[in-house]
Amino acid sequence: MPDIQAILDQMTLEEKAALCTGASTWTTVPVERLGVPAMMMTDGPHGVRRVPDVTSVGAPSLPATCFPTASCLASSWDPSLLQQVGEALGEEAVALDVDVLLGPGANMKRTPRCGRNFEYFSEDPFLAGELAAAFINGVQSQGVGTSLKHFAVNNQETERFRIDAIVDERTLREIYLPAFETAVVKGKPWTVMCAYNKLNGAYCSEHHALLVDILKHEWGFDGLVVSDWGAVHDRVKALQGGLDLEMPGPQERRVRAVVEAVRAGALDEAVLDEAVRRILGVIFRAAETPKGGQFDAAGHHAFARKVAGEGIVLLKNNGILPLQKPLRIAVIGRSAKEPHFQGGGSSHINPTMVDIPFDEVWKLAGAAQLTYSEGYPATPAFEQALIDEAVAAARAADVALLYVALPGFIESEGYDRADLDLTPQQVALIQAVCAAQPHTVVILNNGSALAMSEWIDGAAAVLEAWMMGQAGGGAIADVLFGKISPSGKLAETFPVRSANTPAHINFPGGNGQVRYGEGIFIGYRYYDAKGVPVLFPFGHGLSYTSFEYRNPKLSAAAFNDVDGLTVSADVTNTGPVAGKEIVQLYVHDRKSGLVRPQKELKGFAKVDLKPGETKTVTIELSFRAFAFYHPGYRQWITEDGEFDILIGASAADIRCTASVTLRSTLKLPCILNRESTVREWLEDPAGRVAFAPMYQQIEVQTAAMFGGGEGESGGIGMDPTGFMMEMPLLSLLQFQESGLPMPADAIVDGLLQQAHALAAR
Ligand code: BGC
């Protein structure tokens, strides 16, 4: 690594400004006289989309392995697998002369209608963060950088270039930032890509609080922040906001604007230098890995099949799966011959090869006879003849394998889904085939939740095969014939219908603004809180075997928050075949100062068990597993009290519980102020001490004034104490001012002084 500061010192203002904006769609500006090479960035996330013509956005890319997209990867709940996927991607990036792979995407699935959900991991920030970190570590272990995207709060495609996401601070901290935080802290990505949208009024590309205060300072991010392609509006403001590298380029006018701003004193040159330092750091890090060579296409294809097999989720099974050597199999559905294995937009990979699901069934079906019927056309058009033909084939077979994929253009970058439905033809096809053939297995290819209520009762089994990557056709066959026992579990809730989803009435917003009105209650946090039934809960997935959970153990019955807690449980494979179980740990706070979700995922583990085998699963919980973000204190806090530890097979299938007492070691500052209510005074440890001497007298006076002073219910039919609790102390005293020795505000200011002094001791 050369001396970055020495290079920076030799750069002219023009050279520095030029380095901060791309040279082409995919490369940075080289500074040849100082030996600074150009750096090549390429999409991401689940494959390397290396476009040979660096001036083109969407030209055909070089062949590369298309791995399953993030929804499928996430359903594996397996960080070590994601690390291996990252390693394979890193190898391909090296071979294809790529320095930085633009992924992973760590945005939350706020709504299943986001068109780009297939590129994101989960509705849960803990799970998404762990997976993103593992993915990053894998890619970067090969000497190739990553770009964690899209930072932040890019949860929809509608108006994505300008929408202003209005999100309260707690929701931001508890839901929309933690996956990025974990990925940054544990994965140390070389770059982070800012989102297109605005957050609470400011473009993310100019958002100082987001890019500088939180990302760079609080989380210690030492790489560069790159813009999403075209996300910069004002180059100078963006630099001031912490955006180091603008892409794509060239953008002559922007470079000139930076030079002029420095000359005019409108932009501190130190800000520019800081951006240049970060960019040079990444460029030279990338340059340490020589590029070129070959990657093992066949090996990666085989690995992609394994990965898809880990992510496929068996949603429903009446026992028909695994298939027991049927003699006649009706394979139905276009996607059996034309697989839908990835989504639309910048992540679209030119695969090295593609498994055809029909062929893969044929390879494993032994002596069985196979028929094929198309079932539905490539477009959403309705063609009854295709349904009739499929029904006849299904009737003449022992089993129907019905492959249904959402039409390719429905899930894409750039726009959102109108609903969660299959096409009318596909629904009618499933209904008709299931009616004709009770042994029908529905195999789905899509990138995010689907509504299934219209047809699921008729299906004998349903496999969610996601956008399964180029080798997914083989993985489906592996699952159908029991070569592997399915072990994937949903990383996102499947709702009954779109109208039941948390963001429904606040999505996609309009007129340039979307309000995150559901707050921290997205995904299972919402369905739990509202008691809204779902189609399949978060964490759900069936297996060909069964698992028993026993013996939950905690490292202590009471613990100090900073010491953390170790939880273990025994899991036994009680069924007939080997299988993997994803054990989920949720934490429930029995009582808290601010409303909290009923449970939150704070740990998970995947165990591989032979029939009859038992393993002890151990999960460590740290301070953050019990804390919530308090916008008053502007920090993560814990409170003394009881917590339930819930260990289960899904968010709706808790198998064992234990409880524990947490002792908070935090010494919180006093945040009482003139607006603080009587309740807040009494709840605050220092406030209570300061206020106690006055309390009784005030209570009596309040009762006399508002409630008649007698009994629980006073003269105007209310509980005066309850009424008083929700009033600011100052407002309450103002009503009683005539009887007070000094003005109400002087009294409150005096109490505040006392309380703050006490708390500071
Ligand atoms: C997408 C990014 C992508 C970039 C480059 C943007 O439109 O939002 O995810 O990396 O283009 O293709």
Coordinates of N, CA and C in Angstrom, one line a residue, residues 127-198:
L127 N -31.4 -10.5 11.3 CA -31.1 -11.6 10.3 C -30.4 -11.0 9.1
A128 N -30.9 -9.9 8.6 CA -30.3 -9.2 7.4 C -28.9 -8.8 7.7
G129 N -28.7 -8.3 8.9 CA -27.3 -7.8 9.2 C -26.3 -8.9 9.2
E130 N -26.7 -10.0 9.9 CA -25.7 -11.1 10.0 C -25.4 -11.7 8.6
L131 N -26.4 -11.8 7.8 CA -26.2 -12.4 6.5 C -25.4 -11.4 5.6
A132 N -25.7 -10.1 5.7 CA -24.9 -9.2 4.9 C -23.5 -9.2 5.3
A133 N -23.2 -9.2 6.6 CA -21.8 -9.2 7.0 C -21.1 -10.4 6.5
A134 N -21.7 -11.6 6.6 CA -21.1 -12.8 6.1 C -20.8 -12.8 4.6
F135 N -21.7 -12.2 3.9 CA -21.6 -12.1 2.4 C -20.3 -11.2 2.1
I136 N -20.3 -10.1 2.8 CA -19.2 -9.1 2.6 C -17.8 -9.8 2.9
N137 N -17.8 -10.5 4.1 CA -16.5 -11.1 4.4 C -16.1 -12.1 3.4
G138 N -17.1 -12.8 2.8 CA -16.7 -13.8 1.8 C -16.1 -13.1 0.5
V139 N -16.8 -12.1 0.0 CA -16.3 -11.4 -1.2 C -14.9 -10.8 -0.9
Q140 N -14.9 -10.1 0.2 CA -13.6 -9.4 0.5 C -12.4 -10.3 0.8
S141 N -12.7 -11.5 1.2 CA -11.6 -12.4 1.5 C -10.9 -12.7 0.2
Q142 N -11.5 -12.4 -0.9 CA -10.8 -12.7 -2.2 C -10.1 -11.4 -2.7
G143 N -10.0 -10.4 -1.9 CA -9.3 -9.2 -2.3 C -10.2 -8.3 -3.3
V144 N -11.5 -8.5 -3.2 CA -12.4 -7.7 -4.0 C -13.3 -6.9 -3.0
G145 N -13.6 -5.7 -3.3 CA -14.4 -4.9 -2.4 C -15.9 -5.2 -2.6
T146 N -16.7 -4.7 -1.6 CA -18.2 -4.8 -1.8 C -18.7 -3.4 -1.6
S147 N -20.0 -3.2 -2.0 CA -20.7 -2.0 -1.8 C -22.0 -2.3 -1.1
L148 N -22.1 -2.0 0.2 CA -23.3 -2.3 1.0 C -24.3 -1.2 0.6
K149 N -25.5 -1.7 0.1 CA -26.4 -0.7 -0.4 C -27.9 -1.0 0.0
H150 N -28.8 -0.2 -0.1 CA -28.7 1.2 -0.5 C -29.0 2.0 0.7
F151 N -28.0 2.7 1.2 CA -28.0 3.4 2.5 C -28.6 4.8 2.4
A152 N -29.8 4.9 2.9 CA -30.6 4.0 3.8 C -32.1 4.3 3.4
V153 N -32.9 3.4 4.0 CA -34.4 3.6 3.9 C -34.8 3.7 2.5
N154 N -34.2 2.8 1.7 CA -34.7 2.7 0.3 C -35.5 1.4 0.2
N155 N -36.8 1.6 0.6 CA -37.7 0.4 0.7 C -38.8 0.3 -0.3
Q156 N -38.7 1.1 -1.3 CA -39.6 1.1 -2.4 C -39.0 1.6 -3.6
E157 N -39.6 1.3 -4.8 CA -39.1 1.8 -6.1 C -39.9 2.9 -6.6
T158 N -41.1 3.0 -6.1 CA -42.0 4.1 -6.6 C -41.3 5.5 -6.2
E159 N -41.1 6.3 -7.2 CA -40.5 7.6 -7.0 C -39.1 7.5 -6.3
R160 N -38.4 6.4 -6.6 CA -37.2 6.2 -5.8 C -36.2 7.2 -5.9
F161 N -36.1 8.0 -7.0 CA -35.1 9.0 -7.2 C -35.4 10.2 -6.3
R162 N -36.6 10.4 -5.8 CA -36.9 11.6 -5.1 C -37.7 11.4 -3.8
I163 N -38.3 10.2 -3.6 CA -39.2 10.1 -2.5 C -38.6 10.5 -1.2
D164 N -39.3 11.2 -0.4 CA -38.8 11.6 1.0 C -39.4 10.6 2.0
A165 N -38.6 9.8 2.5 CA -39.1 8.8 3.5 C -39.1 9.5 4.9
I166 N -40.3 9.6 5.5 CA -40.4 10.3 6.8 C -40.5 9.2 7.8
V167 N -39.4 9.1 8.6 CA -39.2 8.0 9.5 C -38.7 8.6 10.9
D168 N -39.4 8.2 11.9 CA -39.0 8.7 13.3 C -37.7 8.1 13.7
E169 N -37.0 8.7 14.6 CA -35.6 8.3 14.9 C -35.5 6.9 15.5
R170 N -36.5 6.6 16.3 CA -36.4 5.2 16.9 C -36.6 4.2 15.9
T171 N -37.5 4.4 15.0 CA -37.8 3.4 13.9 C -36.5 3.3 13.0
L172 N -35.9 4.4 12.8 CA -34.7 4.4 12.0 C -33.6 3.5 12.7
R173 N -33.4 3.8 13.9 CA -32.4 3.1 14.7 C -32.7 1.6 14.9
E174 N -34.0 1.3 15.2 CA -34.3 -0.1 15.5 C -34.6 -1.0 14.3
I175 N -35.0 -0.4 13.2 CA -35.5 -1.2 12.1 C -34.6 -0.9 10.8
Y176 N -34.4 0.3 10.4 CA -33.8 0.6 9.1 C -32.3 0.7 9.1
L177 N -31.7 0.9 10.3 CA -30.2 1.0 10.3 C -29.5 -0.2 10.8
P178 N -30.0 -1.0 11.7 CA -29.2 -2.0 12.3 C -28.6 -3.0 11.3
A179 N -29.3 -3.4 10.3 CA -28.6 -4.3 9.3 C -27.4 -3.7 8.7
F180 N -27.5 -2.4 8.4 CA -26.3 -1.7 7.9 C -25.2 -1.7 8.9
E181 N -25.6 -1.4 10.1 CA -24.7 -1.2 11.2 C -23.9 -2.5 11.4
T182 N -24.6 -3.6 11.5 CA -24.0 -4.9 11.7 C -23.0 -5.2 10.5
A183 N -23.5 -5.0 9.3 CA -22.7 -5.3 8.1 C -21.4 -4.4 8.1
V184 N -21.6 -3.2 8.6 CA -20.4 -2.3 8.6 C -19.4 -2.7 9.7
V185 N -20.0 -3.0 10.8 CA -19.1 -3.3 12.0 C -18.4 -4.7 11.8
K186 N -19.2 -5.7 11.4 CA -18.7 -7.0 11.3 C -18.1 -7.4 9.9
G187 N -18.6 -6.7 8.9 CA -18.2 -7.0 7.6 C -17.1 -6.1 7.0
K188 N -17.1 -4.9 7.5 CA -16.1 -3.8 7.1 C -16.1 -3.7 5.5
P189 N -17.2 -3.4 4.9 CA -17.2 -3.2 3.5 C -16.3 -2.1 3.0
W190 N -15.7 -2.3 1.9 CA -14.8 -1.2 1.4 C -15.6 0.0 1.0
T191 N -16.8 -0.2 0.5 CA -17.6 0.9 0.1 C -19.1 0.7 0.6
V192 N -19.8 1.8 0.8 CA -21.2 1.8 1.1 C -21.8 2.7 0.0
M193 N -22.9 2.2 -0.5 CA -23.6 3.0 -1.6 C -24.8 3.7 -1.0
C194 N -24.9 5.1 -1.2 CA -26.0 5.8 -0.6 C -27.2 5.6 -1.5
A195 N -28.4 5.7 -0.9 CA -29.7 5.5 -1.6 C -30.0 6.7 -2.4
Y196 N -30.9 6.5 -3.4 CA -31.4 7.7 -4.2 C -32.3 8.6 -3.4
N197 N -33.2 8.0 -2.5 CA -34.2 8.7 -1.9 C -33.8 9.8 -0.9
K198 N -34.7 10.5 -0.4 CA -34.5 11.4 0.7 C -34.9 10.7 2.0

